[in-house]
XYZ file of N, CA and C in Angstrom:
867
model
N 88.512 -82.967 -13.720
C 89.718 -83.580 -14.276
C 90.018 -84.849 -13.500
N 90.112 -85.960 -14.152
C 90.341 -87.230 -13.470
C 91.769 -87.683 -13.706
N 92.405 -88.121 -12.614
C 93.786 -88.599 -12.717
C 93.852 -90.017 -12.178
N 94.525 -90.869 -12.925
C 94.619 -92.260 -12.513
C 96.074 -92.681 -12.481
N 96.436 -93.340 -11.379
C 97.810 -93.806 -11.252
C 98.025 -95.022 -12.143
N 99.235 -95.251 -12.650
C 99.508 -96.392 -13.524
C 99.144 -97.709 -12.864
N 98.918 -98.781 -13.681
C 98.577 -100.094 -13.137
C 99.619 -100.534 -12.123
N 99.135 -101.212 -11.095
C 100.051 -101.697 -10.082
C 100.156 -100.766 -8.901
N 99.524 -99.602 -9.005
C 99.516 -98.640 -7.913
C 98.888 -99.312 -6.709
N 99.583 -99.253 -5.610
C 99.085 -99.941 -4.440
C 99.785 -101.253 -4.210
N 100.819 -101.547 -5.014
C 101.556 -102.785 -4.844
C 102.280 -102.815 -3.511
N 102.551 -103.994 -3.009
C 103.202 -104.147 -1.713
C 104.696 -103.954 -1.850
N 105.278 -103.027 -1.079
C 106.729 -102.824 -1.159
C 107.474 -104.052 -0.695
N 108.742 -104.199 -1.077
C 109.524 -105.345 -0.636
C 109.609 -105.389 0.875
N 109.810 -106.570 1.412
C 109.898 -106.740 2.851
C 111.043 -105.901 3.402
N 110.761 -105.162 4.464
C 111.784 -104.355 5.097
C 111.846 -102.940 4.590
N 111.161 -102.669 3.489
C 111.247 -101.307 2.939
C 110.358 -100.353 3.677
N 109.348 -100.883 4.357
C 108.493 -100.009 5.149
C 107.239 -99.642 4.408
N 106.087 -99.650 5.092
C 104.812 -99.314 4.452
C 104.698 -97.842 4.179
N 103.796 -97.448 3.265
C 103.559 -96.041 3.026
C 103.047 -95.370 4.290
N 103.092 -94.030 4.336
C 102.673 -93.328 5.545
C 101.269 -93.686 5.996
N 100.347 -93.980 5.071
C 98.996 -94.311 5.494
C 98.636 -95.706 5.028
N 98.443 -95.905 3.723
C 98.146 -97.241 3.220
C 98.319 -97.264 1.717
N 98.581 -98.469 1.217
C 98.593 -98.676 -0.220
C 99.648 -97.892 -0.975
N 99.458 -97.799 -2.247
C 100.242 -96.989 -3.189
C 101.600 -97.560 -3.541
N 102.090 -98.493 -2.813
C 103.419 -99.018 -3.120
C 104.489 -97.975 -2.966
N 104.213 -96.922 -2.220
C 105.192 -95.850 -2.072
C 106.111 -96.138 -0.913
N 107.366 -95.756 -0.997
C 108.289 -95.981 0.103
C 107.903 -95.153 1.307
N 108.078 -95.719 2.472
C 107.760 -94.996 3.701
C 109.025 -94.803 4.508
N 108.896 -94.965 5.831
C 110.075 -94.823 6.666
C 110.521 -93.397 6.803
N 109.601 -92.451 6.682
C 109.952 -91.066 6.933
C 110.428 -90.337 5.710
N 111.490 -90.797 5.077
C 112.049 -90.070 3.939
C 112.206 -90.941 2.714
N 111.502 -92.016 2.641
C 111.652 -92.886 1.475
C 112.988 -93.580 1.476
N 113.314 -94.224 2.617
C 114.600 -94.896 2.731
C 114.684 -96.072 1.779
N 115.890 -96.464 1.395
C 116.055 -97.595 0.488
C 115.524 -98.866 1.112
N 115.282 -99.893 0.294
C 114.705 -101.130 0.811
C 115.575 -101.757 1.870
N 114.955 -102.240 2.939
C 115.694 -102.876 4.014
C 116.322 -104.171 3.543
N 117.368 -104.557 4.245
C 118.007 -105.815 3.912
C 119.076 -105.692 2.861
N 119.174 -104.536 2.190
C 120.217 -104.386 1.173
C 121.580 -104.303 1.834
N 122.523 -105.002 1.321
C 123.886 -104.979 1.836
C 124.824 -104.518 0.739
N 125.614 -103.467 1.014
C 126.602 -103.050 0.018
C 127.597 -104.159 -0.239
N 128.336 -104.095 -1.347
C 129.301 -105.137 -1.677
C 130.292 -105.355 -0.558
N 130.790 -106.586 -0.413
C 131.739 -106.902 0.632
C 132.942 -105.996 0.532
N 133.359 -105.494 1.686
C 134.538 -104.644 1.724
C 134.280 -103.214 1.343
N 133.016 -102.864 1.082
C 132.758 -101.505 0.629
C 132.719 -100.527 1.781
N 132.369 -101.015 2.982
C 132.315 -100.113 4.118
C 131.247 -99.055 3.977
N 130.255 -99.295 3.164
C 129.186 -98.320 3.007
C 129.431 -97.348 1.885
N 130.685 -96.947 1.696
C 130.990 -95.980 0.651
C 132.004 -96.491 -0.340
N 132.585 -97.631 -0.093
C 133.707 -98.077 -0.903
C 133.320 -98.391 -2.327
N 134.298 -98.639 -3.166
C 134.016 -98.900 -4.581
C 133.354 -100.247 -4.783
N 132.251 -100.303 -5.529
C 131.651 -101.579 -5.892
C 132.571 -102.360 -6.811
N 132.243 -103.614 -7.068
C 133.082 -104.404 -7.972
C 133.230 -103.736 -9.335
N 134.349 -103.994 -9.970
C 134.566 -103.465 -11.312
C 135.295 -102.140 -11.334
N 135.807 -101.713 -10.164
C 136.600 -100.497 -10.143
C 135.790 -99.223 -10.131
N 134.499 -99.338 -9.877
C 133.655 -98.126 -9.843
C 134.105 -97.223 -8.716
N 134.271 -95.956 -8.971
C 134.829 -95.055 -7.984
C 133.811 -94.721 -6.914
N 134.274 -94.528 -5.671
C 133.325 -94.211 -4.608
C 132.753 -92.837 -4.786
N 131.687 -92.579 -4.024
C 130.985 -91.311 -4.182
C 131.629 -90.200 -3.379
N 131.713 -90.391 -2.052
C 132.189 -89.246 -1.311
C 132.816 -89.580 0.025
N 133.057 -90.864 0.327
C 133.675 -91.089 1.614
C 135.133 -90.670 1.603
N 135.846 -91.012 0.526
C 137.256 -90.663 0.439
C 137.432 -89.657 -0.681
N 137.449 -88.383 -0.390
C 137.551 -87.372 -1.439
C 138.924 -87.382 -2.089
N 139.019 -86.730 -3.238
C 140.300 -86.712 -3.951
C 141.365 -86.013 -3.146
N 142.640 -86.430 -3.316
C 143.728 -85.805 -2.551
C 143.743 -84.309 -2.730
N 144.008 -83.628 -1.623
C 144.128 -82.181 -1.684
C 142.809 -81.467 -1.767
N 141.705 -82.201 -1.606
C 140.404 -81.557 -1.752
C 139.851 -81.143 -0.415
N 139.146 -82.068 0.275
C 138.579 -81.666 1.544
C 138.396 -82.861 2.459
N 139.235 -83.886 2.304
C 139.098 -85.071 3.144
C 139.475 -84.798 4.575
N 140.693 -84.264 4.805
C 141.124 -83.976 6.158
C 140.857 -82.513 6.492
N 140.551 -82.223 7.756
C 140.406 -80.822 8.151
C 141.702 -80.078 7.881
N 141.632 -78.802 7.545
C 142.837 -78.032 7.224
C 143.769 -77.949 8.417
N 145.090 -77.951 8.162
C 146.048 -77.864 9.267
C 145.777 -76.638 10.119
N 145.830 -76.858 11.413
C 145.635 -75.732 12.321
C 144.194 -75.383 12.542
N 143.290 -76.040 11.859
C 141.873 -75.722 12.016
C 141.097 -76.942 12.449
N 140.086 -76.742 13.224
C 139.158 -77.776 13.648
C 139.805 -78.858 14.498
N 141.030 -78.662 14.981
C 141.644 -79.692 15.801
C 141.907 -80.957 15.006
N 142.669 -80.861 13.933
C 142.905 -81.987 13.036
C 143.464 -83.185 13.783
N 142.785 -84.352 13.807
C 143.289 -85.523 14.511
C 144.448 -86.152 13.758
N 145.265 -86.891 14.503
C 146.371 -87.596 13.877
C 145.855 -88.884 13.273
N 146.294 -89.197 12.068
C 145.879 -90.437 11.445
C 144.525 -90.304 10.797
N 143.901 -91.434 10.506
C 142.618 -91.431 9.810
C 141.491 -91.112 10.759
N 140.342 -90.747 10.199
C 139.171 -90.429 11.002
C 138.822 -91.601 11.902
N 138.631 -91.300 13.176
C 138.155 -92.308 14.093
C 139.207 -93.344 14.441
N 140.428 -93.192 13.994
C 141.442 -94.191 14.255
C 142.449 -93.692 15.254
N 143.103 -94.598 15.979
C 144.116 -94.225 16.936
C 143.540 -93.400 18.058
N 144.387 -92.573 18.649
C 143.912 -91.739 19.748
C 142.942 -90.699 19.257
N 143.132 -90.201 18.023
C 142.103 -89.391 17.393
C 142.153 -87.937 17.732
N 142.269 -87.567 18.989
C 142.077 -86.159 19.353
C 143.179 -85.637 20.265
N 144.432 -85.930 19.965
C 145.504 -85.307 20.699
C 146.116 -86.239 21.736
N 147.142 -85.772 22.454
C 147.857 -86.610 23.411
C 146.985 -86.954 24.601
N 147.337 -88.070 25.251
C 146.547 -88.514 26.391
C 146.811 -87.663 27.617
N 147.967 -87.032 27.716
C 148.263 -86.183 28.852
C 148.647 -84.803 28.401
N 148.897 -83.890 29.361
C 149.216 -82.509 28.981
C 150.557 -82.371 28.292
N 151.482 -83.291 28.608
C 152.801 -83.230 27.977
C 153.214 -84.624 27.556
N 154.104 -84.663 26.566
C 154.717 -85.911 26.167
C 156.215 -85.806 26.403
N 156.794 -86.903 26.846
C 158.213 -86.868 27.153
C 159.034 -86.687 25.886
N 160.056 -85.817 25.965
C 160.944 -85.622 24.834
C 162.129 -86.556 24.913
N 163.040 -86.487 23.946
C 164.240 -87.327 23.968
C 165.070 -87.044 25.213
N 165.951 -87.989 25.549
C 166.782 -87.834 26.738
C 167.557 -86.523 26.670
N 167.553 -85.799 27.782
C 168.290 -84.544 27.849
C 167.514 -83.350 27.372
N 166.274 -83.560 26.913
C 165.462 -82.455 26.428
C 164.233 -82.305 27.309
N 163.696 -81.121 27.377
C 162.499 -80.923 28.205
C 161.290 -81.615 27.571
N 160.260 -81.836 28.371
C 159.040 -82.464 27.824
C 158.482 -81.656 26.664
N 157.902 -82.390 25.705
C 157.315 -81.751 24.546
C 155.817 -81.976 24.536
N 155.118 -81.180 23.781
C 153.666 -81.332 23.700
C 152.998 -79.987 23.685
N 151.768 -79.947 24.153
C 151.012 -78.708 24.139
C 151.541 -77.743 25.187
N 151.506 -76.465 24.896
C 151.952 -75.476 25.876
C 150.982 -75.402 27.040
N 151.400 -74.798 28.150
C 150.503 -74.668 29.310
C 149.207 -73.954 28.910
N 148.129 -74.455 29.433
C 146.839 -73.836 29.151
C 146.152 -74.350 27.906
N 146.849 -75.212 27.142
C 146.245 -75.728 25.908
C 145.139 -76.720 26.239
N 144.046 -76.602 25.537
C 142.944 -77.538 25.698
C 142.688 -78.230 24.358
N 142.719 -79.552 24.342
C 142.462 -80.252 23.074
C 141.041 -80.003 22.622
N 140.805 -80.069 21.320
C 139.447 -79.840 20.808
C 138.500 -80.904 21.333
N 137.242 -80.573 21.500
C 136.283 -81.535 22.024
C 136.053 -82.675 21.050
N 135.747 -83.825 21.602
C 135.412 -84.972 20.765
C 133.985 -84.865 20.273
N 133.551 -85.852 19.496
C 132.191 -85.812 18.948
C 131.149 -85.940 20.049
N 129.986 -85.338 19.871
C 128.901 -85.486 20.847
C 128.483 -86.948 20.952
N 127.845 -87.318 22.049
C 127.394 -88.708 22.208
C 126.501 -89.142 21.043
N 126.772 -90.327 20.539
C 125.961 -90.868 19.465
C 126.386 -90.454 18.074
N 127.401 -89.607 17.951
C 127.878 -89.132 16.641
C 129.169 -89.847 16.286
N 129.188 -90.492 15.137
C 130.382 -91.182 14.676
C 131.521 -90.179 14.471
N 132.742 -90.505 14.922
C 133.861 -89.564 14.761
C 134.100 -89.149 13.315
N 133.904 -90.082 12.361
C 134.086 -89.728 10.960
C 133.078 -88.669 10.525
N 131.818 -88.875 10.888
C 130.772 -87.905 10.555
C 131.077 -86.563 11.224
N 131.547 -86.628 12.467
C 131.838 -85.395 13.204
C 132.942 -84.592 12.529
N 134.006 -85.264 12.090
C 135.096 -84.545 11.426
C 134.637 -83.968 10.086
N 133.808 -84.710 9.358
C 133.252 -84.161 8.120
C 132.433 -82.907 8.427
N 131.627 -82.986 9.467
C 130.794 -81.838 9.817
C 131.661 -80.616 10.131
N 132.694 -80.808 10.937
C 133.558 -79.687 11.317
C 134.292 -79.124 10.104
N 134.645 -79.992 9.168
C 135.335 -79.531 7.965
C 134.400 -78.750 7.054
N 133.180 -79.245 6.898
C 132.224 -78.603 5.989
C 131.649 -77.323 6.585
N 131.576 -77.258 7.906
C 131.059 -76.065 8.589
C 132.086 -74.946 8.471
N 132.141 -74.349 7.289
C 133.212 -73.409 6.955
C 133.256 -72.197 7.877
N 132.099 -71.704 8.312
C 132.089 -70.505 9.146
C 132.126 -70.815 10.636
N 132.203 -72.104 10.990
C 132.293 -72.481 12.391
C 131.061 -72.154 13.207
N 129.915 -72.077 12.554
C 128.685 -71.679 13.244
C 128.016 -72.839 13.976
N 128.466 -74.071 13.711
C 127.790 -75.224 14.286
C 126.551 -75.631 13.502
N 126.340 -74.992 12.367
C 125.220 -75.296 11.479
C 125.746 -75.382 10.046
N 125.126 -76.224 9.244
C 125.537 -76.386 7.844
C 124.381 -75.975 6.948
N 124.687 -75.126 5.992
C 123.694 -74.691 5.010
C 123.764 -75.579 3.780
N 122.838 -75.377 2.847
C 122.847 -76.143 1.602
C 124.120 -75.860 0.810
N 124.594 -74.619 0.856
C 125.823 -74.262 0.136
C 127.014 -75.013 0.711
N 127.102 -75.084 2.050
C 128.198 -75.806 2.684
C 128.070 -77.313 2.458
N 126.850 -77.829 2.510
C 126.640 -79.259 2.295
C 127.130 -79.684 0.919
N 126.954 -78.828 -0.049
C 127.353 -79.163 -1.417
C 128.847 -79.476 -1.508
N 129.640 -78.899 -0.602
C 131.078 -79.149 -0.622
C 131.421 -80.552 -0.123
N 130.484 -81.206 0.566
C 130.758 -82.521 1.149
C 130.302 -83.665 0.271
N 129.370 -83.421 -0.644
C 128.753 -84.499 -1.408
C 129.153 -84.405 -2.873
N 129.692 -85.494 -3.391
C 130.102 -85.527 -4.794
C 129.615 -86.812 -5.451
N 129.513 -86.781 -6.765
C 129.136 -87.946 -7.549
C 130.373 -88.794 -7.847
N 130.175 -89.859 -8.589
C 131.277 -90.768 -8.879
C 132.374 -90.109 -9.713
N 132.021 -89.060 -10.462
C 133.026 -88.361 -11.268
C 133.585 -87.142 -10.542
N 133.318 -87.070 -9.227
C 133.798 -86.002 -8.355
C 133.131 -84.664 -8.617
N 132.074 -84.640 -9.393
C 131.307 -83.401 -9.525
C 130.446 -83.233 -8.283
N 130.299 -82.000 -7.828
C 129.505 -81.746 -6.631
C 128.019 -81.968 -6.919
N 127.292 -82.317 -5.853
C 125.847 -82.446 -5.980
C 125.259 -81.134 -6.484
N 124.144 -81.224 -7.211
C 123.503 -80.004 -7.686
C 122.813 -79.277 -6.522
N 122.585 -77.995 -6.717
C 122.038 -77.149 -5.657
C 120.659 -77.616 -5.186
N 119.820 -78.054 -6.120
C 118.455 -78.427 -5.767
C 118.430 -79.662 -4.871
N 119.259 -80.658 -5.174
C 119.306 -81.847 -4.330
C 119.784 -81.494 -2.931
N 120.786 -80.644 -2.824
C 121.271 -80.220 -1.512
C 120.184 -79.470 -0.745
N 119.430 -78.634 -1.434
C 118.337 -77.906 -0.773
C 117.274 -78.873 -0.266
N 116.943 -79.877 -1.083
C 115.958 -80.873 -0.668
C 116.434 -81.655 0.549
N 117.702 -82.050 0.553
C 118.235 -82.814 1.670
C 118.230 -81.995 2.955
N 118.629 -80.734 2.864
C 118.593 -79.876 4.051
C 117.164 -79.757 4.554
N 116.217 -79.537 3.649
C 114.826 -79.390 4.048
C 114.259 -80.625 4.708
N 114.705 -81.806 4.282
C 114.198 -83.057 4.844
C 114.663 -83.282 6.274
N 115.861 -82.814 6.613
C 116.420 -83.096 7.932
C 116.496 -81.869 8.839
N 116.075 -80.736 8.353
C 116.080 -79.501 9.132
C 114.828 -79.460 10.015
N 114.928 -79.987 11.231
C 113.754 -80.146 12.088
C 113.158 -78.817 12.536
N 114.009 -77.834 12.801
C 113.480 -76.552 13.265
C 113.222 -75.567 12.124
N 113.441 -76.024 10.883
C 113.105 -75.236 9.693
C 113.779 -73.861 9.680
N 115.063 -73.843 10.041
C 115.804 -72.592 9.982
C 116.743 -72.525 8.778
N 116.640 -73.530 7.900
C 117.445 -73.515 6.688
C 118.819 -74.121 6.831
N 119.151 -74.636 8.018
C 120.447 -75.263 8.249
C 120.242 -76.521 9.085
N 121.297 -77.334 9.200
C 121.234 -78.535 10.026
C 122.399 -78.555 11.003
N 122.157 -79.108 12.200
C 123.225 -79.233 13.180
C 123.905 -80.585 13.013
N 124.822 -80.911 13.915
C 125.614 -82.124 13.740
C 124.760 -83.382 13.847
N 123.728 -83.368 14.684
C 122.863 -84.542 14.818
C 122.028 -84.737 13.543
N 121.490 -83.640 13.021
C 120.728 -83.716 11.773
C 121.642 -84.126 10.613
N 122.878 -83.642 10.648
C 123.843 -84.017 9.619
C 124.145 -85.514 9.678
N 124.227 -86.067 10.901
C 124.461 -87.498 11.044
C 123.351 -88.319 10.407
N 122.096 -87.893 10.591
C 120.964 -88.592 9.983
C 121.010 -88.457 8.462
N 121.321 -87.258 7.989
C 121.407 -87.034 6.544
C 122.513 -87.887 5.939
N 123.644 -87.949 6.615
C 124.786 -88.712 6.109
C 124.426 -90.182 5.952
N 123.735 -90.742 6.959
C 123.316 -92.141 6.892
C 122.334 -92.353 5.739
N 121.425 -91.409 5.575
C 120.417 -91.502 4.513
C 121.077 -91.539 3.133
N 122.024 -90.635 2.915
C 122.707 -90.590 1.619
C 123.547 -91.852 1.412
N 124.159 -92.345 2.476
C 124.961 -93.571 2.372
C 124.084 -94.747 1.941
N 122.870 -94.844 2.505
C 121.967 -95.931 2.137
C 121.518 -95.799 0.678
N 121.231 -94.562 0.255
C 120.844 -94.366 -1.140
C 121.996 -94.711 -2.076
N 123.223 -94.447 -1.634
C 124.377 -94.787 -2.474
C 124.452 -96.296 -2.684
N 124.151 -97.068 -1.631
C 124.124 -98.512 -1.781
C 123.088 -98.949 -2.799
N 121.909 -98.328 -2.765
C 120.865 -98.658 -3.743
C 121.289 -98.277 -5.160
N 121.872 -97.094 -5.285
C 122.319 -96.630 -6.601
C 123.326 -97.610 -7.196
N 124.305 -98.024 -6.400
C 125.317 -98.958 -6.886
C 124.697 -100.304 -7.246
N 123.668 -100.695 -6.495
C 123.022 -101.984 -6.758
C 122.390 -102.021 -8.143
N 121.779 -100.914 -8.561
C 121.064 -100.903 -9.833
C 121.869 -100.307 -10.980
N 123.024 -99.749 -10.680
C 123.930 -99.297 -11.737
C 124.693 -100.521 -12.241
N 124.022 -101.347 -13.010
C 124.548 -102.657 -13.386
C 125.825 -102.566 -14.214
N 125.929 -101.559 -15.062
C 127.117 -101.477 -15.922
C 128.239 -100.662 -15.292
N 128.043 -100.247 -14.029
C 129.067 -99.494 -13.298
C 129.526 -98.248 -14.063
N 128.573 -97.584 -14.670
C 128.890 -96.381 -15.440
C 128.923 -95.136 -14.570
N 128.408 -95.239 -13.359
C 128.276 -94.059 -12.506
C 126.994 -93.307 -12.770
N 126.188 -93.787 -13.717
C 124.882 -93.213 -14.040
C 123.838 -94.317 -14.050
N 122.570 -93.923 -13.968
C 121.459 -94.866 -14.079
C 120.600 -94.458 -15.265
N 120.359 -95.415 -16.170
C 119.524 -95.116 -17.332
C 118.069 -95.469 -17.023
N 117.185 -95.303 -17.999
C 115.756 -95.487 -17.749
C 115.420 -96.930 -17.387
N 116.105 -97.890 -18.004
C 115.854 -99.285 -17.673
C 116.267 -99.609 -16.250
N 117.436 -99.129 -15.855
C 117.908 -99.352 -14.489
C 117.025 -98.613 -13.489
N 116.537 -97.424 -13.872
C 115.641 -96.675 -13.002
C 114.332 -97.422 -12.792
N 113.781 -97.989 -13.850
C 112.527 -98.741 -13.737
C 112.706 -99.928 -12.796
N 113.829 -100.596 -12.905
C 114.098 -101.736 -12.028
C 114.230 -101.280 -10.575
N 114.914 -100.154 -10.364
C 115.082 -99.639 -9.004
C 113.746 -99.246 -8.397
N 112.927 -98.489 -9.136
C 111.639 -98.053 -8.610
C 110.710 -99.247 -8.382
N 110.821 -100.272 -9.223
C 110.029 -101.476 -9.010
C 110.404 -102.166 -7.713
N 111.703 -102.181 -7.389
C 112.146 -102.778 -6.127
C 111.646 -101.976 -4.932
N 111.399 -100.683 -5.133
C 110.894 -99.845 -4.054
C 109.380 -99.957 -3.887
N 108.719 -100.699 -4.773
C 107.285 -100.880 -4.657
C 106.460 -100.119 -5.669
N 107.099 -99.333 -6.538
C 106.375 -98.583 -7.558
C 106.216 -99.429 -8.823
N 105.013 -99.418 -9.398
C 104.767 -100.102 -10.666
C 104.586 -99.037 -11.741
N 105.666 -98.669 -12.365
C 105.659 -97.565 -13.310
C 106.140 -98.041 -14.679
N 105.563 -97.456 -15.717
C 105.857 -97.892 -17.080
C 107.250 -97.459 -17.521
N 107.737 -98.086 -18.573
C 109.034 -97.706 -19.140
C 108.971 -96.283 -19.688
N 107.819 -95.897 -20.267
C 107.677 -94.536 -20.791
C 107.824 -93.502 -19.672
N 107.213 -93.779 -18.509
C 107.329 -92.843 -17.396
C 108.777 -92.739 -16.919
N 109.469 -93.862 -16.829
C 110.859 -93.852 -16.390
C 111.754 -93.134 -17.398
N 111.429 -93.247 -18.682
C 112.172 -92.498 -19.697
C 111.935 -91.001 -19.539
N 110.699 -90.622 -19.193
C 110.399 -89.209 -18.948
C 111.215 -88.695 -17.771
N 111.255 -89.461 -16.667
C 112.042 -89.052 -15.498
C 113.512 -88.902 -15.864
N 114.013 -89.827 -16.663
C 115.420 -89.764 -17.053
C 115.705 -88.510 -17.871
N 114.793 -88.165 -18.782
C 114.989 -86.947 -19.582
C 114.964 -85.704 -18.700
N 114.058 -85.672 -17.727
C 113.936 -84.496 -16.861
C 115.187 -84.302 -16.008
N 115.748 -85.396 -15.505
C 116.880 -85.289 -14.581
C 118.229 -85.540 -15.251
N 118.232 -85.646 -16.554
C 119.470 -85.823 -17.305
C 120.059 -84.443 -17.600
N 121.033 -84.040 -16.815
C 121.593 -82.695 -16.944
C 122.680 -82.608 -18.009
N 123.175 -83.753 -18.463
C 124.287 -83.769 -19.420
C 123.881 -84.307 -20.781
N 122.577 -84.562 -20.966
C 122.077 -85.069 -22.249
C 122.783 -86.364 -22.642
N 122.845 -87.301 -21.687
C 123.488 -88.593 -21.933
C 122.508 -89.749 -21.706
N 121.212 -89.437 -21.622
C 120.160 -90.446 -21.449
C 120.315 -91.246 -20.161
N 120.818 -90.604 -19.135
C 120.954 -91.238 -17.820
C 121.097 -90.141 -16.778
N 121.043 -90.533 -15.497
C 121.147 -89.551 -14.421
C 122.239 -89.963 -13.440
N 122.887 -88.951 -12.850
C 123.911 -89.183 -11.851
C 123.255 -89.454 -10.489
N 124.091 -89.733 -9.493
C 123.605 -90.109 -8.168
C 122.755 -89.013 -7.530
N 123.207 -87.753 -7.616
C 122.441 -86.682 -6.981
C 121.075 -86.506 -7.643
N 121.015 -86.657 -8.965
C 119.731 -86.560 -9.666
C 118.827 -87.746 -9.333
N 119.433 -88.916 -9.112
C 118.670 -90.101 -8.714
C 117.985 -89.847 -7.373
N 118.703 -89.274 -6.416
C 118.101 -88.950 -5.119
C 116.960 -87.965 -5.310
N 117.196 -86.915 -6.096
C 116.162 -85.899 -6.306
C 114.925 -86.502 -6.958
N 115.116 -87.387 -7.924
C 113.995 -88.038 -8.601
C 113.175 -88.857 -7.610
N 113.850 -89.636 -6.766
C 113.141 -90.489 -5.805
C 112.413 -89.663 -4.748
N 113.024 -88.573 -4.302
C 112.361 -87.699 -3.326
C 111.129 -87.049 -3.948
N 111.249 -86.614 -5.204
C 110.106 -86.017 -5.893
C 108.956 -87.015 -6.021
N 109.283 -88.259 -6.386
C 108.258 -89.285 -6.549
C 107.556 -89.571 -5.226
N 108.324 -89.649 -4.145
C 107.728 -89.859 -2.828
C 106.787 -88.725 -2.465
N 107.231 -87.475 -2.700
C 106.422 -86.318 -2.342
C 105.132 -86.257 -3.155
N 105.231 -86.527 -4.459
C 104.035 -86.530 -5.311
C 103.050 -87.613 -4.882
N 103.574 -88.780 -4.529
C 102.703 -89.875 -4.109
C 101.969 -89.522 -2.824
N 102.668 -88.900 -1.878
C 102.022 -88.510 -0.630
C 100.949 -87.447 -0.880
N 101.218 -86.528 -1.807
C 100.218 -85.517 -2.151
C 98.991 -86.172 -2.779
N 99.207 -87.138 -3.651
C 98.103 -87.871 -4.275
C 97.292 -88.615 -3.220
N 97.977 -89.210 -2.260
C 97.311 -89.972 -1.211
C 96.315 -89.119 -0.426
N 96.688 -87.899 -0.163
C 95.821 -87.041 0.655
C 94.488 -86.774 -0.035
N 94.469 -86.823 -1.354
C 93.243 -86.561 -2.111
C 92.491 -87.859 -2.398
N 93.214 -88.938 -2.592
C 92.603 -90.229 -2.914
C 92.085 -90.876 -1.624
N 90.991 -90.357 -1.109
C 90.484 -90.803 0.194
C 89.944 -92.223 0.177
N 89.441 -92.690 -0.954
C 88.909 -94.053 -1.003
C 89.951 -95.070 -1.460
N 91.162 -94.614 -1.711
C 92.295 -95.483 -2.018
C 92.052 -96.408 -3.220
N 91.440 -95.863 -4.265
C 91.234 -96.660 -5.465
C 92.210 -96.299 -6.576
N 93.138 -95.389 -6.303
C 94.128 -95.008 -7.308
C 93.629 -94.016 -8.322
N 92.429 -93.454 -8.111
C 91.851 -92.483 -9.040
C 91.348 -91.285 -8.231
N 91.647 -90.077 -8.713
C 91.140 -88.875 -8.068
C 90.435 -87.996 -9.099
N 89.450 -87.249 -8.647
C 88.698 -86.330 -9.501
C 88.900 -84.931 -8.933
N 89.685 -84.112 -9.609
C 90.041 -82.803 -9.090
C 89.843 -81.742 -10.167
N 89.730 -80.511 -9.698
C 89.613 -79.390 -10.621
C 91.002 -78.946 -11.059
N 91.014 -78.067 -12.027
C 92.295 -77.538 -12.518
C 93.036 -76.805 -11.402
N 92.312 -76.023 -10.601
C 92.949 -75.262 -9.533
C 93.498 -76.204 -8.462
N 92.784 -77.274 -8.150
C 93.296 -78.249 -7.196
C 94.578 -78.898 -7.706
N 94.610 -79.170 -9.001
C 95.819 -79.735 -9.596
C 97.002 -78.778 -9.433
N 96.766 -77.488 -9.686
C 97.833 -76.511 -9.530
C 98.299 -76.427 -8.084
N 97.355 -76.493 -7.153
C 97.724 -76.454 -5.734
C 98.609 -77.640 -5.372
N 98.255 -78.806 -5.872
C 99.064 -79.991 -5.599
C 100.465 -79.852 -6.183
N 100.547 -79.339 -7.397
C 101.848 -79.181 -8.047
C 102.724 -78.167 -7.315
N 102.123 -77.046 -6.927
C 102.883 -76.008 -6.226
C 103.314 -76.492 -4.855
N 102.421 -77.198 -4.158
C 102.758 -77.729 -2.840
C 103.941 -78.680 -2.929
N 103.972 -79.481 -3.973
C 105.092 -80.408 -4.142
C 106.380 -79.664 -4.472
N 106.258 -78.596 -5.258
C 107.443 -77.820 -5.628
C 108.079 -77.157 -4.419
N 107.249 -76.691 -3.488
C 107.752 -75.961 -2.334
C 108.139 -76.853 -1.178
N 107.735 -78.114 -1.219
C 108.014 -79.010 -0.096
C 109.459 -79.471 -0.099
């Protein structure tokens, strides 16, 4: 059985996007198929903010009453916004009360909650503590799903969350710690910038034409028919387009399939000759990865 990659296979990715793990293929590299380097989100977006045209943000500022701030009395809720002001309680053990009243503040023996570990952004740390519902110091795919939402505030699908956990779970125990969560958070933020860049009509979805343009910017030379197939597969609402979480899943799948193809295409000509059983092994390996 002979398989041939579409024309353009092996194209050079845009500058800054990173070479493939070995050579050729035009596949994104950088460990997890990071978005092209040099991309800058719209001015004032802060990484997660709304793009021009009133498009709603994905998940930095959740809807009121949902899960933006840690619950009162839990996780050492800081005063004010994440990472702003003093952040983690009074500077001393007591604060002076009004004239004629005793000092006010924490009772004797009170210890303020610990701050974020070195190298962890306070905003990411507070999100982690909020999402870590059982206080185990680890986040599962189920817990992660509570932190990530699409532009319409629908939660990410289970499969995308499972893939993300698997990509950053270094010890392969099915969960991620705060450091792994920090890497995952940055990764999703970068993908959100790419998604907004190619969502030209600010619909909150990407159609097959926008997908083809996005994959082309990543170094893939894929036909419109193939991009339409991807859109149909990842279109969960039968609207001929895919949401942000499905876009991530599609790109991760494409990266994984390309790497699997690379391992067999030893002469790097874009064509492999495999048996039916080898094809099944490749498909199953990609499904489980």
